[in-house]
Structures are given as structure tokens and as C-alpha cells.
Amino acid sequence: MPASTAHAAQLCLDALSAVENTRSSPLYTVMNMANTLELSRQAWVIRGQSRNRRLGGWPTWFARNTSEKPMLYLHSAASSAQLCALSDATAQRGILCNDIENHPSPWPKGAQPSLPLWLATNPRCTPYDPACGAEARAIVLAGLRSLYMDGQPGFYYLALHDHERAMPLAEWDREAALKGMYPVQGERTADVRLLGAGKALEEVMRAAQLLEQDWNVTAQVWSCPSYTRLTREAAAAERWNRLHPTEPKRGCHVRECLAGSDAPVIAVTGYPQPIVDQLGGYVDASFVALGSAPSRYWIVVVALRALVDKGCIDAQQLETAMTRYPPP
């Protein structure tokens, strides 16, 4: 990585460190960071609605700049075709922030099903779905360091929603969040473990409250900003262990987080279910994937069903819950 690029990235980090967040939604946080970076003049801040930096004119404009600078691209891509064109035009570099979730759409999270699948299968993309402003801020800062100071290839992607939730991150939680998951509620000895990403985490946390209040079931809640990053690391560790049978086994973040308990795991996303399904093979417990942001009531029913299958509660509780709660 050229010294000038690393220097610009450091100046960007310095500028951002002096700004205090007053709100907690991922969208507002990233917009605030974009304004700060634009004022610093050390980064390219590209806004999808900017007249002089439309996607069509971007490649020529980008080619005139021989020295790479940090780039934050704010856009509204609803399909994988749009996102693919945008990433190709930017040479698959930068931090791409998509606010399509905040626009009217018949699709979950505003995106066609092909978009999250493209993200999950593109090895140059590190996708995140932050639940709060603190997560979004940590991810953008990590992207600046990884891409422009450490010289890592590829690009970062953030899905941005405008739902505010105050979730301050401690230093150890910040590092865990970047790896893909960290605990936000409950004890490790809980009856069930609930995982949620992005805006869907709100329903997951509400479901945990219902489980305890109505059914005397304790739940541990995890925020999972990137199911895909968790899966990739687990798959890489599994492959290394298979190719090096005489060496000490490598671990992975998801197994380290969920170790020490056989409580069922219910993983929830606002995207279609396959985004969570990819993680199931690396969870050493009963695993259920729920997509398209199911309601808190359906999460409760699914959690109770998992406990019935495990023999932890009576099936009558499940029948009562299905009668009490509305269908999804």
C-alpha cells in the first residue's frame, strides 16, 4: 500500500475520532461519518445522487486519480446487477454503503433476493448488516484500516437502516462484532440462544423478553453483523484442519462463541433464509435459520419447538403459544 494512501487513511481516522455520535441508527451514523470525511478532503465520498459523480461518469473520473484514497460510496442498489455494476466501476474497492432498506419495496430489506446471495458468494466482498450506529461506525473504521492501511484487497459492504438503538460497544465487543458476532443480552447458561442481524435484532430481543416473561425460558441474545464472515472463517478453518491432520486444529469465531452449551440456536436475518443457512454446518447444536425478518412471536414459537424437540419442555406449551400468538 503506497505511503500516501496509508497517510490519507490515518488522517481520515483522526478526523473521525474527533466526532461524537449523537444518534444511533446505522444510516445516520454513516452519513455523519461521510460528512466528516468530505470536510477532511482525505477521502473520496461518492453519493449516489450527486450530479457530477453519477455511476456512468465514475470510471473516467476514477481513472484520472493515480493515487488511491479511501473511498466511501453511498448508494441505493436494489439488485445484484446494480451492485455488480457499481463494484466493477469502483474496481471492487472502497466501503459501499447501501440505504435501499429505507425505501418502499416489496422485497425484504428493500433488496431483490439475488443481492444478498451475490454478497455472500463474492470472495472480494466483506458484507455487514449492522444493527446499530456503534456497529456501523466500528465497521467503517475497520474498513479504512484494513483496505487502506493494511492493503487488504476487496471492498466492504454495509446495509444501512434508520432504526435507532443505543448499543454502545466495549473494546472487546467491537473486535468480536467485526468477526461476525458478539453477545448483547443474557447469560451463557441460557435455555436457548437467539442470533439476530441488522434491524431484525430488534425482534430477536423482543422475542427473548417474551420467552422469559410468558414461558420461563431464558435466552441469550447475540448480534451478528455478518453471518457471511462467520461462515467463511469457519469454512477456512475446517479446510485447513482437513489438509493438516497432524497439526493442532484451528478454531473459528462462531464455535468459540457458542462453545460450552448445547442449547438450541435460532438465527434470524432480514434477508432470505439462505443467508443464515450457510452457517448451520458450523454450529454444534440444534440450529434453526429464519429469514425475511420474522416477527417476535414466530421466533418464540420456533424457539419453543426447538426446546420440545430437545425434550426440555412439554409440547403443550408449544400448542398454547401457537394459539396465543398470531400466525406469521
mmCIF file of C-alpha atoms in Angstrom:
data_model
loop_
_atom_site.group_PDB
_atom_site.id
_atom_site.type_symbol
_atom_site.label_atom_id
_atom_site.label_comp_id
_atom_site.label_asym_id
_atom_site.label_seq_id
_atom_site.Cartn_x
_atom_site.Cartn_y
_atom_site.Cartn_z
ATOM 1 C CA MET A 1 0.000 0.000 0.000
ATOM 2 C CA PRO A 2 1.500 3.395 -1.013
ATOM 3 C CA ALA A 3 2.555 5.587 1.875
ATOM 4 C CA SER A 4 0.340 8.407 0.592
ATOM 5 C CA THR A 5 -2.746 6.165 0.754
ATOM 6 C CA ALA A 6 -1.952 4.960 4.268
ATOM 7 C CA HIS A 7 -1.304 8.549 5.340
ATOM 8 C CA ALA A 8 -4.663 9.686 3.949
ATOM 9 C CA ALA A 9 -6.388 6.808 5.750
ATOM 10 C CA GLN A 10 -4.730 7.783 9.028
ATOM 11 C CA LEU A 11 -5.900 11.380 8.603
ATOM 12 C CA CYS A 12 -9.412 10.075 7.960
ATOM 13 C CA LEU A 13 -9.272 8.028 11.169
ATOM 14 C CA ASP A 14 -8.004 11.044 13.077
ATOM 15 C CA ALA A 15 -10.830 13.206 11.752
ATOM 16 C CA LEU A 16 -13.467 10.600 12.619
ATOM 17 C CA SER A 17 -12.088 10.064 16.115
ATOM 18 C CA ALA A 18 -12.839 13.714 16.926
ATOM 19 C CA VAL A 19 -16.542 13.366 16.046
ATOM 20 C CA GLU A 20 -19.009 12.225 18.690
ATOM 21 C CA ASN A 21 -22.124 10.348 17.588
ATOM 22 C CA THR A 22 -25.341 11.804 18.985
ATOM 23 C CA ARG A 23 -27.736 9.302 17.386
ATOM 24 C CA SER A 24 -27.545 5.589 16.998
ATOM 25 C CA SER A 25 -29.006 4.432 13.677
ATOM 26 C CA PRO A 26 -26.534 2.932 11.180
ATOM 27 C CA LEU A 27 -27.752 5.236 8.398
ATOM 28 C CA TYR A 28 -27.394 8.447 10.381
ATOM 29 C CA THR A 29 -24.022 7.354 11.768
ATOM 30 C CA VAL A 30 -22.554 6.630 8.339
ATOM 31 C CA MET A 31 -23.988 9.838 6.868
ATOM 32 C CA ASN A 32 -22.362 11.773 9.693
ATOM 33 C CA MET A 33 -19.050 9.999 9.056
ATOM 34 C CA ALA A 34 -19.355 10.750 5.331
ATOM 35 C CA ASN A 35 -19.783 14.467 6.061
ATOM 36 C CA THR A 36 -16.681 14.418 8.261
ATOM 37 C CA LEU A 37 -14.619 12.626 5.619
ATOM 38 C CA GLU A 38 -15.791 15.039 2.946
ATOM 39 C CA LEU A 39 -14.650 18.001 5.023
ATOM 40 C CA SER A 40 -11.275 16.363 5.673
ATOM 41 C CA ARG A 41 -10.576 16.191 1.907
ATOM 42 C CA GLN A 42 -8.631 12.994 2.517
ATOM 43 C CA ALA A 43 -11.230 10.594 1.087
ATOM 44 C CA TRP A 44 -13.477 10.257 -1.934
ATOM 45 C CA VAL A 45 -17.064 10.493 -0.705
ATOM 46 C CA ILE A 46 -19.374 9.463 -3.530
ATOM 47 C CA ARG A 47 -23.103 9.997 -3.159
ATOM 48 C CA GLY A 48 -25.419 8.146 -5.480
ATOM 49 C CA GLN A 49 -27.482 11.249 -6.239
ATOM 50 C CA SER A 50 -24.504 13.543 -6.905
ATOM 51 C CA ARG A 51 -24.799 15.116 -10.349
ATOM 52 C CA ASN A 52 -21.113 15.220 -11.158
ATOM 53 C CA ARG A 53 -20.306 11.749 -9.811
ATOM 54 C CA ARG A 54 -23.041 9.555 -11.230
ATOM 55 C CA LEU A 55 -22.148 5.936 -11.793
ATOM 56 C CA GLY A 56 -21.988 6.453 -15.546
ATOM 57 C CA GLY A 57 -19.264 9.083 -15.232
ATOM 58 C CA TRP A 58 -17.447 7.473 -12.325
ATOM 59 C CA PRO A 59 -14.946 5.194 -14.178
ATOM 60 C CA THR A 60 -13.423 8.071 -16.157
ATOM 61 C CA TRP A 61 -13.274 10.287 -13.086
ATOM 62 C CA PHE A 62 -11.718 7.463 -11.057
ATOM 63 C CA ALA A 63 -9.100 6.708 -13.726
ATOM 64 C CA ARG A 64 -7.727 10.255 -13.592
ATOM 65 C CA ASN A 65 -6.626 9.728 -9.977
ATOM 66 C CA THR A 66 -3.434 7.698 -9.950
ATOM 67 C CA SER A 67 -3.008 7.654 -6.167
ATOM 68 C CA GLU A 68 -5.656 5.692 -4.309
ATOM 69 C CA LYS A 69 -7.504 7.416 -1.494
ATOM 70 C CA PRO A 70 -10.055 5.985 0.930
ATOM 71 C CA MET A 71 -13.495 5.828 -0.652
ATOM 72 C CA LEU A 72 -16.955 5.818 0.922
ATOM 73 C CA TYR A 73 -19.713 5.220 -1.614
ATOM 74 C CA LEU A 74 -23.312 5.957 -0.523
ATOM 75 C CA HIS A 75 -25.833 4.338 -2.847
ATOM 76 C CA SER A 76 -29.246 2.666 -3.166
ATOM 77 C CA ALA A 77 -28.829 -0.606 -5.063
ATOM 78 C CA ALA A 78 -31.840 -2.918 -5.113
ATOM 79 C CA SER A 79 -30.472 -5.743 -7.287
ATOM 80 C CA SER A 80 -27.296 -7.755 -7.672
ATOM 81 C CA ALA A 81 -26.936 -6.378 -11.224
ATOM 82 C CA GLN A 82 -26.851 -2.813 -9.917
ATOM 83 C CA LEU A 83 -24.419 -3.697 -7.153
ATOM 84 C CA CYS A 84 -22.203 -5.689 -9.514
ATOM 85 C CA ALA A 85 -22.017 -2.755 -11.929
ATOM 86 C CA LEU A 86 -21.198 -0.375 -9.096
ATOM 87 C CA SER A 87 -18.455 -2.603 -7.663
ATOM 88 C CA ASP A 88 -16.938 -3.119 -11.113
ATOM 89 C CA ALA A 89 -16.917 0.630 -11.741
ATOM 90 C CA THR A 90 -15.046 1.176 -8.473
ATOM 91 C CA ALA A 91 -12.529 -1.593 -9.224
ATOM 92 C CA GLN A 92 -14.062 -3.566 -6.327
ATOM 93 C CA ARG A 93 -12.526 -1.213 -3.791
ATOM 94 C CA GLY A 94 -13.858 1.018 -1.063
ATOM 95 C CA ILE A 95 -16.639 0.963 1.508
ATOM 96 C CA LEU A 96 -20.013 0.639 -0.207
ATOM 97 C CA CYS A 97 -22.993 1.679 1.932
ATOM 98 C CA ASN A 98 -26.483 0.751 0.735
ATOM 99 C CA ASP A 99 -29.563 2.513 2.150
ATOM 100 C CA ILE A 100 -32.109 0.669 -0.039
ATOM 101 C CA GLU A 101 -33.701 -0.813 3.106
ATOM 102 C CA ASN A 102 -35.211 2.608 3.849
ATOM 103 C CA HIS A 103 -37.041 2.863 0.509
ATOM 104 C CA PRO A 104 -40.510 1.424 -0.247
ATOM 105 C CA SER A 105 -40.123 -2.042 -1.727
ATOM 106 C CA PRO A 106 -41.907 -5.424 -1.885
ATOM 107 C CA TRP A 107 -38.601 -7.169 -1.145
ATOM 108 C CA PRO A 108 -37.170 -7.976 2.313
ATOM 109 C CA LYS A 109 -34.806 -5.171 3.332
ATOM 110 C CA GLY A 110 -35.618 -3.450 0.035
ATOM 111 C CA ALA A 111 -33.313 -5.727 -1.947
ATOM 112 C CA GLN A 112 -34.082 -8.408 -4.503
ATOM 113 C CA PRO A 113 -33.129 -11.915 -3.262
ATOM 114 C CA SER A 114 -30.213 -12.057 -5.666
ATOM 115 C CA LEU A 115 -28.429 -9.161 -3.931
ATOM 116 C CA PRO A 116 -27.584 -10.820 -0.580
ATOM 117 C CA LEU A 117 -26.694 -14.054 -2.376
ATOM 118 C CA TRP A 118 -24.270 -12.124 -4.595
ATOM 119 C CA LEU A 119 -22.721 -10.562 -1.495
ATOM 120 C CA ALA A 120 -22.323 -13.916 0.242
ATOM 121 C CA THR A 121 -20.679 -15.593 -2.749
ATOM 122 C CA ASN A 122 -18.374 -12.752 -3.830
ATOM 123 C CA PRO A 123 -14.968 -13.502 -2.237
ATOM 124 C CA ARG A 124 -13.823 -9.889 -2.687
ATOM 125 C CA CYS A 125 -16.740 -8.552 -0.661
ATOM 126 C CA THR A 126 -16.892 -8.390 3.146
ATOM 127 C CA PRO A 127 -20.613 -7.805 3.821
ATOM 128 C CA TYR A 128 -22.092 -6.459 7.045
ATOM 129 C CA ASP A 129 -25.613 -5.781 8.288
ATOM 130 C CA PRO A 130 -25.098 -3.589 11.390
ATOM 131 C CA ALA A 131 -27.851 -3.399 13.987
ATOM 132 C CA CYS A 132 -26.879 -0.033 15.471
ATOM 133 C CA GLY A 133 -24.773 3.045 14.862
ATOM 134 C CA ALA A 134 -21.938 1.789 17.070
ATOM 135 C CA GLU A 135 -21.590 -1.336 14.928
ATOM 136 C CA ALA A 136 -21.689 0.697 11.703
ATOM 137 C CA ARG A 137 -19.026 3.077 12.991
ATOM 138 C CA ALA A 138 -16.745 0.219 14.051
ATOM 139 C CA ILE A 139 -17.118 -1.439 10.633
ATOM 140 C CA VAL A 140 -16.307 1.735 8.666
ATOM 141 C CA LEU A 141 -13.233 2.383 10.815
ATOM 142 C CA ALA A 142 -12.111 -1.226 10.370
ATOM 143 C CA GLY A 143 -12.593 -0.911 6.608
ATOM 144 C CA LEU A 144 -10.379 2.177 6.478
ATOM 145 C CA ARG A 145 -7.631 0.358 8.375
ATOM 146 C CA SER A 146 -7.905 -2.949 6.535
ATOM 147 C CA LEU A 147 -8.246 -1.635 2.986
ATOM 148 C CA TYR A 148 -6.075 1.476 3.066
ATOM 149 C CA MET A 149 -3.520 0.951 5.818
ATOM 150 C CA ASP A 150 -3.032 -2.820 5.750
ATOM 151 C CA GLY A 151 -3.557 -3.017 1.988
ATOM 152 C CA GLN A 152 -6.116 -5.835 2.050
ATOM 153 C CA PRO A 153 -7.869 -6.499 -1.292
ATOM 154 C CA GLY A 154 -11.578 -6.211 -1.976
ATOM 155 C CA PHE A 155 -14.284 -3.970 -0.564
ATOM 156 C CA TYR A 156 -16.587 -3.643 2.439
ATOM 157 C CA TYR A 157 -20.385 -3.531 2.144
ATOM 158 C CA LEU A 158 -22.817 -2.159 4.729
ATOM 159 C CA ALA A 159 -26.610 -2.421 4.684
ATOM 160 C CA LEU A 160 -27.960 0.681 6.429
ATOM 161 C CA HIS A 161 -31.298 1.088 8.196
ATOM 162 C CA ASP A 162 -32.569 4.124 10.089
ATOM 163 C CA HIS A 163 -33.896 2.430 13.227
ATOM 164 C CA GLU A 164 -32.206 3.862 16.293
ATOM 165 C CA ARG A 165 -30.956 1.578 19.046
ATOM 166 C CA ALA A 166 -28.481 2.619 21.721
ATOM 167 C CA MET A 167 -25.959 -0.227 21.901
ATOM 168 C CA PRO A 168 -22.534 1.072 22.937
ATOM 169 C CA LEU A 169 -19.685 -1.311 22.115
ATOM 170 C CA ALA A 170 -16.911 -2.140 24.536
ATOM 171 C CA GLU A 171 -13.471 -2.694 23.008
ATOM 172 C CA TRP A 172 -13.712 -6.493 23.203
ATOM 173 C CA ASP A 173 -17.225 -6.471 21.742
ATOM 174 C CA ARG A 174 -16.065 -4.239 18.901
ATOM 175 C CA GLU A 175 -13.450 -6.761 17.807
ATOM 176 C CA ALA A 176 -15.944 -9.612 18.118
ATOM 177 C CA ALA A 177 -18.519 -7.683 16.086
ATOM 178 C CA LEU A 178 -16.035 -7.265 13.244
ATOM 179 C CA LYS A 179 -15.508 -11.041 13.245
ATOM 180 C CA GLY A 180 -19.248 -11.526 12.905
ATOM 181 C CA MET A 181 -20.962 -11.836 16.305
ATOM 182 C CA TYR A 182 -20.938 -10.731 19.941
ATOM 183 C CA PRO A 183 -23.283 -11.149 22.949
ATOM 184 C CA VAL A 184 -25.711 -8.358 23.791
ATOM 185 C CA GLN A 185 -28.010 -9.936 26.371
ATOM 186 C CA GLY A 186 -28.344 -12.945 28.671
ATOM 187 C CA GLU A 187 -26.075 -15.498 30.342
ATOM 188 C CA ARG A 188 -24.140 -18.290 28.630
ATOM 189 C CA THR A 189 -26.214 -20.896 30.539
ATOM 190 C CA ALA A 190 -29.487 -19.854 28.871
ATOM 191 C CA ASP A 191 -32.086 -22.358 27.631
ATOM 192 C CA VAL A 192 -31.920 -21.077 24.056
ATOM 193 C CA ARG A 193 -29.609 -18.868 22.044
ATOM 194 C CA LEU A 194 -31.024 -16.257 19.672
ATOM 195 C CA LEU A 195 -28.920 -14.659 16.920
ATOM 196 C CA GLY A 196 -30.016 -11.552 15.034
ATOM 197 C CA ALA A 197 -28.584 -9.259 12.370
ATOM 198 C CA GLY A 198 -29.376 -5.685 11.396
ATOM 199 C CA LYS A 199 -32.849 -4.384 12.073
ATOM 200 C CA ALA A 200 -34.073 -7.951 12.743
ATOM 201 C CA LEU A 201 -32.151 -7.880 16.034
ATOM 202 C CA GLU A 202 -34.963 -5.765 17.478
ATOM 203 C CA GLU A 203 -37.498 -8.585 17.025
ATOM 204 C CA VAL A 204 -34.987 -11.082 18.394
ATOM 205 C CA MET A 205 -34.574 -9.077 21.595
ATOM 206 C CA ARG A 206 -38.341 -8.704 21.947
ATOM 207 C CA ALA A 207 -38.690 -12.465 21.494
ATOM 208 C CA ALA A 208 -36.172 -13.043 24.292
ATOM 209 C CA GLN A 209 -38.319 -10.911 26.605
ATOM 210 C CA LEU A 210 -41.464 -12.849 25.692
ATOM 211 C CA LEU A 211 -39.739 -16.187 26.260
ATOM 212 C CA GLU A 212 -38.766 -15.203 29.777
ATOM 213 C CA GLN A 213 -41.975 -13.395 30.736
ATOM 214 C CA ASP A 214 -44.515 -15.811 29.265
ATOM 215 C CA TRP A 215 -42.734 -19.172 29.207
ATOM 216 C CA ASN A 216 -39.998 -19.020 31.854
ATOM 217 C CA VAL A 217 -37.401 -19.735 29.161
ATOM 218 C CA THR A 218 -34.086 -17.886 29.382
ATOM 219 C CA ALA A 219 -32.492 -16.677 26.171
ATOM 220 C CA GLN A 220 -29.022 -15.490 25.300
ATOM 221 C CA VAL A 221 -29.028 -12.896 22.515
ATOM 222 C CA TRP A 222 -26.194 -12.332 20.032
ATOM 223 C CA SER A 223 -25.844 -9.575 17.471
ATOM 224 C CA CYS A 224 -24.435 -10.964 14.228
ATOM 225 C CA PRO A 225 -23.341 -8.149 11.893
ATOM 226 C CA SER A 226 -22.007 -10.690 9.376
ATOM 227 C CA TYR A 227 -23.239 -14.271 9.052
ATOM 228 C CA THR A 228 -21.153 -14.498 5.895
ATOM 229 C CA ARG A 229 -17.898 -13.562 7.597
ATOM 230 C CA LEU A 230 -18.587 -16.122 10.325
ATOM 231 C CA THR A 231 -19.229 -18.792 7.701
ATOM 232 C CA ARG A 232 -16.144 -18.004 5.642
ATOM 233 C CA GLU A 233 -13.847 -18.157 8.650
ATOM 234 C CA ALA A 234 -15.393 -21.427 9.830
ATOM 235 C CA ALA A 235 -15.105 -22.948 6.362
ATOM 236 C CA ALA A 236 -11.461 -21.841 6.066
ATOM 237 C CA ALA A 237 -10.623 -23.343 9.473
ATOM 238 C CA GLU A 238 -12.353 -26.612 8.575
ATOM 239 C CA ARG A 239 -10.463 -26.853 5.277
ATOM 240 C CA TRP A 240 -7.113 -26.138 6.969
ATOM 241 C CA ASN A 241 -7.767 -28.814 9.588
ATOM 242 C CA ARG A 242 -8.669 -31.320 6.880
ATOM 243 C CA LEU A 243 -5.462 -30.614 4.945
ATOM 244 C CA HIS A 244 -3.248 -30.629 8.069
ATOM 245 C CA PRO A 245 -4.461 -33.608 10.119
ATOM 246 C CA THR A 246 -1.283 -33.798 12.219
ATOM 247 C CA GLU A 247 -1.272 -30.114 13.167
ATOM 248 C CA PRO A 248 -3.180 -28.552 16.082
ATOM 249 C CA LYS A 249 -6.716 -27.762 14.983
ATOM 250 C CA ARG A 250 -7.656 -24.207 14.147
ATOM 251 C CA GLY A 251 -10.758 -22.763 15.734
ATOM 252 C CA CYS A 252 -13.251 -20.234 14.437
ATOM 253 C CA HIS A 253 -15.176 -17.385 15.990
ATOM 254 C CA VAL A 254 -18.656 -18.882 15.765
ATOM 255 C CA ARG A 255 -17.630 -22.104 17.502
ATOM 256 C CA GLU A 256 -15.707 -20.202 20.164
ATOM 257 C CA CYS A 257 -18.746 -18.019 20.864
ATOM 258 C CA LEU A 258 -21.212 -20.898 21.069
ATOM 259 C CA ALA A 259 -18.952 -23.406 22.853
ATOM 260 C CA GLY A 260 -19.837 -24.848 26.233
ATOM 261 C CA SER A 261 -23.564 -25.261 25.657
ATOM 262 C CA ASP A 262 -25.898 -27.475 23.669
ATOM 263 C CA ALA A 263 -28.834 -25.053 23.881
ATOM 264 C CA PRO A 264 -30.688 -24.674 20.556
ATOM 265 C CA VAL A 265 -29.573 -21.837 18.286
ATOM 266 C CA ILE A 266 -32.145 -19.756 16.383
ATOM 267 C CA ALA A 267 -30.529 -17.436 13.820
ATOM 268 C CA VAL A 268 -32.551 -14.594 12.292
ATOM 269 C CA THR A 269 -31.915 -12.247 9.379
ATOM 270 C CA GLY A 270 -33.907 -9.686 7.424
ATOM 271 C CA TYR A 271 -32.563 -11.234 4.215
ATOM 272 C CA PRO A 272 -33.851 -14.515 2.753
ATOM 273 C CA GLN A 273 -33.168 -17.643 4.815
ATOM 274 C CA PRO A 274 -30.184 -18.975 2.761
ATOM 275 C CA ILE A 275 -28.033 -16.171 4.181
ATOM 276 C CA VAL A 276 -28.326 -17.832 7.604
ATOM 277 C CA ASP A 277 -28.497 -21.416 6.333
ATOM 278 C CA GLN A 278 -24.839 -21.188 5.314
ATOM 279 C CA LEU A 279 -23.838 -21.009 8.980
ATOM 280 C CA GLY A 280 -25.712 -24.123 10.113
ATOM 281 C CA GLY A 281 -22.974 -26.605 9.275
ATOM 282 C CA TYR A 282 -20.607 -24.947 11.742
ATOM 283 C CA VAL A 283 -22.933 -24.803 14.768
ATOM 284 C CA ASP A 284 -22.531 -27.779 17.129
ATOM 285 C CA ALA A 285 -26.097 -27.672 18.439
ATOM 286 C CA SER A 286 -29.662 -27.790 17.184
ATOM 287 C CA PHE A 287 -29.867 -24.989 14.611
ATOM 288 C CA VAL A 288 -32.829 -23.197 13.011
ATOM 289 C CA ALA A 289 -32.464 -20.453 10.394
ATOM 290 C CA LEU A 290 -35.183 -17.820 9.957
ATOM 291 C CA GLY A 291 -35.153 -15.336 7.100
ATOM 292 C CA SER A 292 -37.048 -12.256 5.929
ATOM 293 C CA ALA A 293 -37.263 -10.806 9.464
ATOM 294 C CA PRO A 294 -39.914 -12.964 11.153
ATOM 295 C CA SER A 295 -41.950 -11.460 13.975
ATOM 296 C CA ARG A 296 -41.010 -11.828 17.627
ATOM 297 C CA TYR A 297 -43.965 -14.190 18.087
ATOM 298 C CA TRP A 298 -42.814 -16.603 15.411
ATOM 299 C CA ILE A 299 -39.291 -16.541 16.842
ATOM 300 C CA VAL A 300 -40.779 -17.517 20.213
ATOM 301 C CA VAL A 301 -42.759 -20.379 18.655
ATOM 302 C CA VAL A 302 -39.704 -21.676 16.793
ATOM 303 C CA ALA A 303 -37.587 -21.478 19.958
ATOM 304 C CA LEU A 304 -40.212 -23.402 21.934
ATOM 305 C CA ARG A 305 -40.405 -26.022 19.181
ATOM 306 C CA ALA A 306 -36.633 -26.477 19.370
ATOM 307 C CA LEU A 307 -36.909 -27.000 23.140
ATOM 308 C CA VAL A 308 -39.750 -29.506 22.656
ATOM 309 C CA ASP A 309 -37.646 -31.460 20.161
ATOM 310 C CA LYS A 310 -34.813 -31.464 22.686
ATOM 311 C CA GLY A 311 -37.101 -32.746 25.407
ATOM 312 C CA CYS A 312 -36.685 -29.675 27.602
ATOM 313 C CA ILE A 313 -40.344 -28.575 27.749
ATOM 314 C CA ASP A 314 -43.751 -30.138 27.254
ATOM 315 C CA ALA A 315 -45.411 -29.979 23.851
ATOM 316 C CA GLN A 316 -48.480 -28.405 25.483
ATOM 317 C CA GLN A 317 -46.535 -25.171 25.930
ATOM 318 C CA LEU A 318 -45.871 -25.056 22.206
ATOM 319 C CA GLU A 319 -49.545 -25.636 21.389
ATOM 320 C CA THR A 320 -50.560 -22.881 23.796
ATOM 321 C CA ALA A 321 -48.067 -20.482 22.227
ATOM 322 C CA MET A 322 -49.336 -21.197 18.730
ATOM 323 C CA THR A 323 -52.858 -20.452 19.897
ATOM 324 C CA ARG A 324 -51.894 -17.283 21.747
ATOM 325 C CA TYR A 325 -49.700 -15.681 19.094
ATOM 326 C CA PRO A 326 -50.881 -14.657 15.617
ATOM 327 C CA PRO A 327 -49.544 -16.677 12.654
ATOM 328 C CA PRO A 328 -46.591 -15.172 10.707
#
